[in-house]
């Protein structure tokens, strides 16, 4: 299980860490004893001496403090087994696949990622099959999260959250419960208050909501690589027009996630489409006026259409090229156990995949989790090919700018579908 990296690979690792926002932040536990191989996938007991073990763990930038605390607790619990050093690096779960696949042998030992990346990571031999404590991992997590972490009947990752979706946040002092039911109502209330309703339109993850709500699809083809998409069929062109109409409203702002957070903090934003990762900020700033609910309906050809959404899970994977695969698996198992999923909820308002934590009164009473549950009736698992993202984002960029480049709405959705369904280069 213990694989040695060459000096050249060590240098590549340093470069990879820098590219992914790697941090020098680390903690070491020291104990005496004879150095031996680290724990293997067959497991380890208290008498095992792991020797010198250094691991690198990647997670979201906003999770760095929490991950440091988890890593330190893991070191403390296992200080009798060896000299353990855990380095923490910042890497968005959305970007993990790209960073890992740049060179799997130089990537982090343990990393968090969105579940739709699992197939490609497995195909690239960049995910270690979970062979340590797999039955326990399966039994303690929601069935959907286990399914998302598995491929061909094998478990390849540890479920971490069951909240990788989006819904509506709003400030009740500006937006009433009735207003929040429709995009039109939100925009009217926001305009009256001189504030804005924000959503990221130039992003395939979010723009999907309008087309899915209208009954159109973008999903993975049977080959597991390419995308099937019918956004250019009826009423796709009308959906595109509806999106552009919303974007042209003075009370609407198409903004990236970081700008939405800034807008909530500085008071310009009174409603936004985002996920549980921003729940703490919205709750802190809006206080008793903080509310969350399912996505609103929008006007399509004079009728109200419920917005759909992508839904998914966030997982933790282990790099099979790690020098210490066994200990890396133990760390991944540890940071996704019941206690640490409870900590994720308490520290970051992240929705747990752990069955016991998910069922707790505290979690069920959380506005963001309740909103996610309400939106789940209109959500689909995120399963699209690599060529989906750029054309979908480009369509959103055109619609948010209002510059159609002299093309009709039908031509715009035809162009988007042509790019989305283009064969992925193998």
XYZ file of N, CA and C in Angstrom, residues 224-420:
591
model
N -22.209 7.434 -20.994
C -21.620 7.940 -19.762
C -20.616 9.052 -19.961
N -20.500 9.563 -21.182
C -19.490 10.573 -21.495
C -20.114 11.827 -22.095
N -21.006 11.634 -23.049
C -21.601 12.753 -23.776
C -22.929 13.185 -23.150
N -23.487 14.283 -23.671
C -24.706 14.856 -23.109
C -25.846 14.844 -24.113
N -27.010 14.478 -23.635
C -28.244 14.576 -24.410
C -28.953 15.842 -23.955
N -29.326 16.706 -24.896
C -29.961 17.977 -24.542
C -30.971 18.374 -25.608
N -32.162 18.803 -25.189
C -33.208 19.215 -26.140
C -33.692 20.636 -25.885
N -32.811 21.498 -25.407
C -33.195 22.866 -25.098
C -33.639 23.652 -26.333
N -33.311 23.161 -27.511
C -33.712 23.886 -28.732
C -35.062 23.422 -29.266
N -35.710 22.510 -28.540
C -37.071 22.124 -28.885
C -38.043 23.031 -28.127
N -39.318 22.982 -28.506
C -40.329 23.809 -27.825
C -40.376 23.463 -26.342
N -40.432 24.442 -25.440
C -40.455 25.891 -25.675
C -39.097 26.541 -25.405
N -38.011 25.901 -25.818
C -36.665 26.356 -25.466
C -36.360 27.796 -25.823
N -36.758 28.224 -27.032
C -36.494 29.607 -27.440
C -37.254 30.587 -26.547
N -38.461 30.211 -26.137
C -39.251 31.075 -25.255
C -38.637 31.131 -23.851
N -38.032 30.022 -23.408
C -37.339 30.023 -22.115
C -36.175 31.012 -22.164
N -35.419 30.966 -23.257
C -34.295 31.896 -23.409
C -34.781 33.352 -23.360
N -35.898 33.625 -24.006
C -36.447 34.984 -23.990
C -36.863 35.378 -22.575
N -37.453 34.431 -21.842
C -37.874 34.709 -20.471
C -36.670 35.028 -19.587
N -35.571 34.307 -19.795
C -34.351 34.562 -19.023
C -33.825 35.963 -19.322
N -33.808 36.342 -20.603
C -33.302 37.661 -20.973
C -34.204 38.766 -20.427
N -35.498 38.507 -20.383
C -36.421 39.489 -19.821
C -36.134 39.705 -18.334
N -35.879 38.631 -17.626
C -35.554 38.742 -16.194
C -34.251 39.510 -16.014
N -33.249 39.149 -16.833
C -31.933 39.782 -16.710
C -31.984 41.280 -16.989
N -32.937 41.709 -17.808
C -33.027 43.120 -18.170
C -33.731 43.966 -17.112
N -34.331 43.301 -16.124
C -35.018 44.042 -15.063
C -33.985 44.772 -14.192
N -34.259 46.017 -13.870
C -33.298 46.833 -13.112
C -33.038 46.294 -11.705
N -33.952 45.480 -11.185
C -33.788 44.942 -9.837
C -33.093 43.577 -9.838
N -32.706 43.111 -11.028
C -32.032 41.814 -11.119
C -30.554 42.009 -11.403
N -29.713 41.215 -10.738
C -28.271 41.238 -10.994
C -27.785 39.800 -11.161
N -27.120 39.541 -12.293
C -26.462 38.257 -12.473
C -25.075 38.380 -11.870
N -24.830 37.648 -10.791
C -23.592 37.828 -10.038
C -23.004 36.485 -9.638
N -21.681 36.384 -9.593
C -21.049 35.171 -9.072
C -21.288 35.050 -7.580
N -21.039 33.889 -7.047
C -21.349 33.599 -5.656
C -20.680 34.576 -4.692
N -19.425 34.900 -4.942
C -18.706 35.798 -4.033
C -19.367 37.172 -3.980
N -19.877 37.648 -5.118
C -20.540 38.951 -5.147
C -21.900 38.913 -4.458
N -22.552 37.764 -4.537
C -23.822 37.613 -3.820
C -23.588 37.736 -2.318
N -22.546 37.068 -1.831
C -22.211 37.151 -0.406
C -21.899 38.589 -0.017
N -21.103 39.282 -0.840
C -20.764 40.678 -0.561
C -22.012 41.552 -0.546
N -22.944 41.277 -1.479
C -24.176 42.050 -1.556
C -25.074 41.855 -0.348
N -25.112 40.627 0.168
C -25.881 40.364 1.385
C -25.266 41.141 2.543
N -23.945 41.133 2.615
C -23.253 41.808 3.711
C -23.408 43.320 3.655
N -23.351 43.902 2.437
C -23.419 45.367 2.359
C -24.847 45.899 2.214
N -25.820 44.996 2.180
C -27.216 45.409 2.204
C -27.862 45.666 0.865
N -27.152 45.444 -0.233
C -27.750 45.697 -1.546
C -28.634 44.548 -2.005
N -28.330 43.329 -1.563
C -29.072 42.143 -2.001
C -30.144 41.790 -0.973
N -31.373 41.595 -1.447
C -32.455 41.198 -0.534
C -32.989 39.801 -0.837
N -32.558 39.219 -1.954
C -32.955 37.852 -2.304
C -31.905 37.295 -3.241
N -31.655 35.995 -3.143
C -30.620 35.393 -3.979
C -30.858 33.906 -4.133
N -30.415 33.377 -5.269
C -30.406 31.936 -5.497
C -29.004 31.433 -5.197
N -28.895 30.556 -4.221
C -27.590 30.018 -3.823
C -27.831 28.727 -3.053
N -26.797 28.265 -2.325
C -26.915 26.997 -1.615
C -26.635 27.127 -0.130
N -26.575 25.998 0.543
C -26.428 25.987 1.999
C -25.107 26.577 2.464
N -24.110 26.617 1.578
C -22.805 27.137 1.981
C -22.861 28.621 2.344
N -23.919 29.325 1.939
C -24.061 30.737 2.290
C -25.119 30.977 3.367
N -25.623 29.897 3.944
C -26.684 30.043 4.949
C -26.213 30.822 6.169
N -25.003 30.557 6.614
C -24.498 31.244 7.812
C -24.423 32.741 7.596
N -23.948 33.159 6.406
C -23.841 34.590 6.112
C -25.211 35.255 6.082
N -26.160 34.636 5.366
C -27.503 35.211 5.270
C -28.165 35.295 6.644
N -27.998 34.259 7.431
C -28.619 34.250 8.759
C -27.982 35.295 9.672
N -26.668 35.438 9.577
C -25.958 36.412 10.411
C -26.369 37.846 10.060
N -26.452 38.145 8.777
C -26.731 39.514 8.343
C -28.213 39.864 8.496
N -29.098 38.969 8.069
C -30.524 39.283 8.095
C -31.180 38.974 9.432
N -30.538 38.166 10.248
C -31.057 37.874 11.588
C -32.451 37.278 11.567
N -33.368 37.884 12.320
C -34.739 37.368 12.403
C -35.482 37.485 11.075
N -34.970 38.283 10.145
C -35.605 38.441 8.830
C -35.093 37.437 7.803
N -34.187 36.566 8.211
C -33.644 35.544 7.310
C -34.698 34.473 7.004
N -34.868 34.174 5.727
C -35.803 33.116 5.318
C -35.244 32.398 4.093
N -35.693 31.189 3.891
C -35.283 30.401 2.724
C -36.447 29.529 2.301
N -36.562 29.307 1.002
C -37.644 28.476 0.476
C -37.227 27.898 -0.868
N -38.091 27.120 -1.470
C -37.803 26.557 -2.782
C -37.630 27.676 -3.809
N -37.121 27.331 -4.974
C -37.001 28.328 -6.028
C -38.382 28.832 -6.435
N -38.463 30.056 -6.910
C -39.762 30.608 -7.315
C -40.205 30.102 -8.686
N -41.389 30.480 -9.075
C -41.850 30.261 -10.449
C -41.434 31.471 -11.276
N -41.384 31.293 -12.590
C -41.102 32.433 -13.469
C -42.126 32.446 -14.595
N -42.269 33.602 -15.239
C -43.274 33.764 -16.282
C -42.748 33.261 -17.615
N -43.463 32.281 -18.178
C -43.124 31.717 -19.483
C -44.385 31.712 -20.334
N -44.391 32.530 -21.365
C -45.555 32.638 -22.246
C -46.844 32.923 -21.471
N -46.723 33.817 -20.494
C -47.890 34.245 -19.733
C -48.309 33.320 -18.617
N -47.587 32.219 -18.422
C -47.922 31.278 -17.356
C -46.757 31.149 -16.369
N -47.084 30.750 -15.128
C -46.064 30.557 -14.109
C -45.500 29.136 -14.180
N -44.178 29.036 -14.270
C -43.493 27.743 -14.383
C -42.521 27.597 -13.215
N -42.616 26.508 -12.507
C -41.730 26.259 -11.368
C -40.306 25.994 -11.842
N -39.342 26.720 -11.290
C -37.940 26.506 -11.637
C -37.460 25.159 -11.096
N -36.709 24.440 -11.927
C -36.090 23.197 -11.492
C -34.704 23.481 -10.943
N -33.908 22.448 -10.748
C -32.538 22.644 -10.260
C -31.748 21.358 -10.381
N -30.439 21.512 -10.300
C -29.557 20.368 -10.114
C -29.486 20.080 -8.617
N -29.346 18.830 -8.263
C -29.136 18.443 -6.870
C -28.010 17.420 -6.837
N -27.353 17.341 -5.732
C -26.271 16.368 -5.652
C -25.673 16.299 -4.262
N -24.537 15.652 -4.192
C -23.863 15.405 -2.923
C -22.402 15.806 -3.042
N -21.811 16.122 -1.912
C -20.374 16.329 -1.875
C -19.734 15.144 -1.159
N -18.634 14.717 -1.717
C -17.982 13.488 -1.279
C -16.528 13.757 -0.918
N -15.930 12.811 -0.215
C -14.496 12.865 0.074
C -13.845 11.634 -0.526
N -12.802 11.859 -1.308
C -12.108 10.759 -1.960
C -10.683 10.617 -1.467
N -10.125 9.443 -1.711
C -8.737 9.147 -1.362
C -7.961 8.852 -2.639
N -6.788 9.426 -2.750
C -5.935 9.243 -3.915
C -5.226 7.889 -3.834
N -5.431 7.011 -4.819
C -4.767 5.697 -4.781
C -3.249 5.799 -4.932
N -2.757 6.965 -5.331
C -1.318 7.175 -5.491
C -0.672 7.721 -4.223
N -1.452 7.841 -3.156
C -0.924 8.329 -1.889
C 0.174 7.411 -1.368
N 1.158 7.992 -0.683
C 2.190 7.190 -0.034
C 1.608 6.396 1.126
N 0.491 6.872 1.674
C -0.115 6.235 2.846
C -1.619 6.087 2.632
N -1.993 5.208 1.720
C -3.397 5.047 1.357
C -4.255 4.668 2.558
N -3.757 3.764 3.375
C -4.537 3.297 4.516
C -4.873 4.399 5.488
N -3.881 5.196 5.879
C -4.120 6.294 6.814
C -4.995 7.360 6.150
N -4.786 7.579 4.864
C -5.627 8.536 4.134
C -7.088 8.107 4.173
N -7.348 6.811 4.043
C -8.717 6.313 4.125
C -9.286 6.513 5.524
N -8.448 6.300 6.524
C -8.900 6.503 7.901
C -9.239 7.980 8.141
N -8.443 8.879 7.567
C -8.713 10.308 7.709
C -10.014 10.683 7.002
N -10.204 10.185 5.771
C -11.428 10.469 5.018
C -12.653 9.945 5.761
N -12.524 8.756 6.330
C -13.614 8.170 7.108
C -13.910 9.025 8.332
N -12.861 9.516 8.961
C -12.996 10.303 10.189
C -13.690 11.644 9.943
N -13.278 12.366 8.904
C -13.837 13.708 8.688
C -15.269 13.668 8.153
N -15.756 12.463 7.800
C -17.143 12.329 7.330
C -18.001 11.500 8.283
N -17.481 11.223 9.491
C -18.263 10.424 10.434
C -19.402 11.246 11.034
N -20.188 10.636 11.889
C -21.376 11.311 12.428
C -21.022 12.587 13.176
N -20.010 12.515 14.031
C -19.639 13.682 14.836
C -19.195 14.848 13.957
N -18.440 14.546 12.928
C -17.933 15.631 12.077
C -18.974 16.134 11.085
N -19.948 15.309 10.725
C -21.062 15.844 9.932
C -21.933 16.754 10.799
N -22.041 16.431 12.084
C -22.736 17.324 13.013
C -21.975 18.647 13.125
N -20.657 18.559 13.174
C -19.822 19.759 13.252
C -19.980 20.607 11.995
N -20.026 19.954 10.824
C -20.225 20.694 9.573
C -21.537 21.483 9.602
N -22.551 20.849 10.134
C -23.842 21.541 10.207
C -23.768 22.713 11.179
N -23.169 22.509 12.339
C -23.107 23.553 13.355
C -22.205 24.709 12.928
N -21.069 24.378 12.304
C -20.099 25.416 11.931
C -20.462 26.128 10.635
N -21.020 25.369 9.665
C -21.185 25.910 8.324
C -22.600 25.787 7.771
N -23.526 25.230 8.568
C -24.905 25.032 8.112
C -24.981 24.120 6.888
N -24.067 23.173 6.782
C -24.044 22.245 5.653
C -24.948 21.052 5.939
N -25.750 20.670 4.961
C -26.715 19.593 5.149
C -26.041 18.226 5.175
N -26.261 17.444 6.211
C -25.572 16.161 6.367
C -26.131 15.036 5.511
N -25.251 14.129 5.112
C -25.678 12.885 4.474
C -25.817 11.778 5.523
N -25.242 12.002 6.701
C -25.347 11.027 7.779
C -26.801 10.901 8.226
N -27.302 9.697 8.292
C -28.714 9.453 8.582
C -29.125 10.031 9.933
N -28.322 9.782 10.965
C -28.687 10.245 12.307
C -28.675 11.760 12.408
N -27.658 12.396 11.853
C -27.572 13.858 11.921
C -28.682 14.485 11.091
N -28.934 13.923 9.921
C -29.967 14.452 9.041
C -31.342 14.410 9.698
N -31.579 13.397 10.516
C -32.901 13.219 11.136
C -33.081 14.032 12.414
N -32.039 14.692 12.882
C -32.132 15.432 14.140
C -33.083 16.618 14.009
N -33.705 17.004 15.123
C -34.651 18.128 15.123
C -33.965 19.425 14.692
N -32.719 19.602 15.121
C -31.975 20.819 14.806
C -31.786 20.974 13.301
N -31.422 19.876 12.641
C -31.207 19.925 11.187
C -32.534 20.123 10.465
N -33.543 19.395 10.869
C -34.831 19.485 10.195
C -35.478 20.855 10.352
N -35.098 21.584 11.414
C -35.672 22.899 11.653
C -34.892 24.022 10.966
N -33.753 23.719 10.350
C -32.926 24.742 9.707
C -33.594 25.228 8.421
N -33.779 26.542 8.252
C -34.463 27.053 7.054
C -33.834 26.599 5.740
N -32.504 26.622 5.651
C -31.837 26.246 4.406
C -32.060 24.772 4.080
N -31.982 23.918 5.085
C -32.194 22.486 4.861
C -33.645 22.231 4.467
N -34.570 22.923 5.125
C -35.992 22.777 4.786
C -36.258 23.252 3.361
N -35.595 24.344 2.947
C -35.759 24.855 1.590
C -35.226 23.865 0.570
N -34.090 23.275 0.881
C -33.500 22.278 -0.008
C -34.418 21.074 -0.158
N -35.023 20.666 0.954
C -35.963 19.541 0.913
C -37.173 19.896 0.056
N -37.673 21.132 0.160
C -38.821 21.556 -0.645
C -38.464 21.591 -2.126
N -37.247 22.018 -2.437
C -36.810 22.093 -3.826
C -36.504 20.715 -4.409
N -36.264 19.741 -3.550
C -35.890 18.407 -4.026
C -36.964 17.784 -4.917
N -38.207 18.194 -4.736
C -39.289 17.675 -5.585
C -39.148 18.152 -7.027
N -38.346 19.175 -7.238
C -38.177 19.745 -8.581
C -36.717 19.660 -9.037
N -35.949 18.748 -8.433
C -34.513 18.655 -8.690
C -34.135 17.369 -9.402
N -33.018 17.426 -10.125
C -32.463 16.258 -10.813
C -31.002 16.103 -10.414
N -30.522 14.858 -10.319
C -29.105 14.633 -10.082
C -28.302 15.259 -11.214
N -27.213 15.876 -10.879
C -26.348 16.506 -11.876
C -25.557 15.423 -12.604
N -25.992 15.136 -13.823
C -25.328 14.104 -14.622
C -25.249 14.577 -16.064
N -24.171 15.272 -16.383
C -23.960 15.781 -17.736
C -22.514 15.537 -18.140
N -22.258 15.548 -19.451
C -20.907 15.358 -19.949
C -20.088 16.636 -19.875
N -18.796 16.493 -20.166
C -17.864 17.613 -20.030
C -18.195 18.775 -20.957
N -18.812 18.509 -22.101
C -19.102 19.574 -23.058
C -20.362 20.369 -22.732
N -21.016 20.043 -21.633
C -22.217 20.783 -21.249
C -21.890 22.183 -20.751
N -20.862 22.313 -19.952
C -20.675 23.497 -19.128
C -20.388 24.783 -19.901
N -19.445 24.771 -20.795
C -19.067 26.014 -21.491
C -20.186 26.557 -22.390
N -20.823 25.724 -23.221
C -21.915 26.262 -24.050
C -23.094 26.768 -23.216
N -23.407 26.066 -22.130
C -24.514 26.514 -21.267
C -24.170 27.849 -20.613
N -22.919 27.979 -20.164
C -22.485 29.236 -19.553
C -22.471 30.366 -20.583
N -22.045 30.054 -21.809
C -22.017 31.073 -22.871
C -23.417 31.570 -23.196
N -24.377 30.652 -23.227
C -25.763 31.047 -23.461
C -26.227 31.994 -22.361
N -25.922 31.645 -21.119
C -26.292 32.503 -20.007
C -25.642 33.868 -20.085
N -24.383 33.901 -20.516
C -23.678 35.175 -20.646
C -24.339 36.063 -21.689
N -24.727 35.483 -22.813
C -25.401 36.250 -23.864
C -26.728 36.796 -23.363
N -27.503 35.951 -22.690
C -28.826 36.360 -22.226
C -28.743 37.412 -21.122
N -27.752 37.296 -20.242
C -27.637 38.294 -19.176
C -27.155 39.640 -19.717
N -26.363 39.606 -20.804
C -25.856 40.855 -21.380
C -26.892 41.540 -22.262
N -27.823 40.743 -22.814
C -28.814 41.291 -23.726
C -28.305 41.444 -25.148
N -27.036 41.130 -25.371
C -26.437 41.229 -26.707
C -26.568 39.881 -27.411
N -27.576 39.761 -28.251
C -27.833 38.489 -28.927
C -27.011 38.316 -30.195
N -26.159 39.269 -30.503
C -25.299 39.192 -31.692
C -26.136 39.010 -32.957
N -27.286 39.683 -32.946
C -28.221 39.679 -34.087
C -28.812 38.300 -34.380
N -28.746 37.400 -33.423
C -29.321 36.066 -33.602
C -30.684 35.996 -32.930
N -31.545 35.160 -33.468
C -32.842 34.924 -32.842
C -32.652 34.022 -31.632
N -33.662 33.964 -30.792
C -33.595 33.072 -29.632
C -33.460 31.615 -30.072
N -34.107 31.263 -31.165
C -33.991 29.897 -31.660
C -32.560 29.596 -32.090
N -31.929 30.541 -32.753
C -30.540 30.335 -33.160
C -29.616 30.215 -31.955
N -29.898 30.988 -30.915
C -29.060 30.929 -29.711
C -29.158 29.571 -29.025
N -30.379 29.047 -28.904
C -30.494 27.738 -28.248
C -30.004 26.621 -29.163
N -30.137 26.799 -30.487
C -29.564 25.823 -31.423
C -28.045 25.759 -31.255
N -27.425 26.938 -31.161
C -25.967 26.987 -30.987
C -25.553 26.330 -29.675
N -26.305 26.620 -28.606
C -25.973 26.051 -27.297
C -26.073 24.531 -27.316
N -27.137 24.026 -27.901
C -27.332 22.573 -27.947
C -26.268 21.907 -28.811
N -25.885 22.555 -29.907
C -24.833 21.991 -30.760
C -23.534 21.836 -29.975
N -23.209 22.814 -29.146
C -22.000 22.713 -28.340
C -22.125 21.714 -27.215
N -23.295 21.709 -26.559
C -23.520 20.798 -25.425
C -23.463 19.344 -25.863
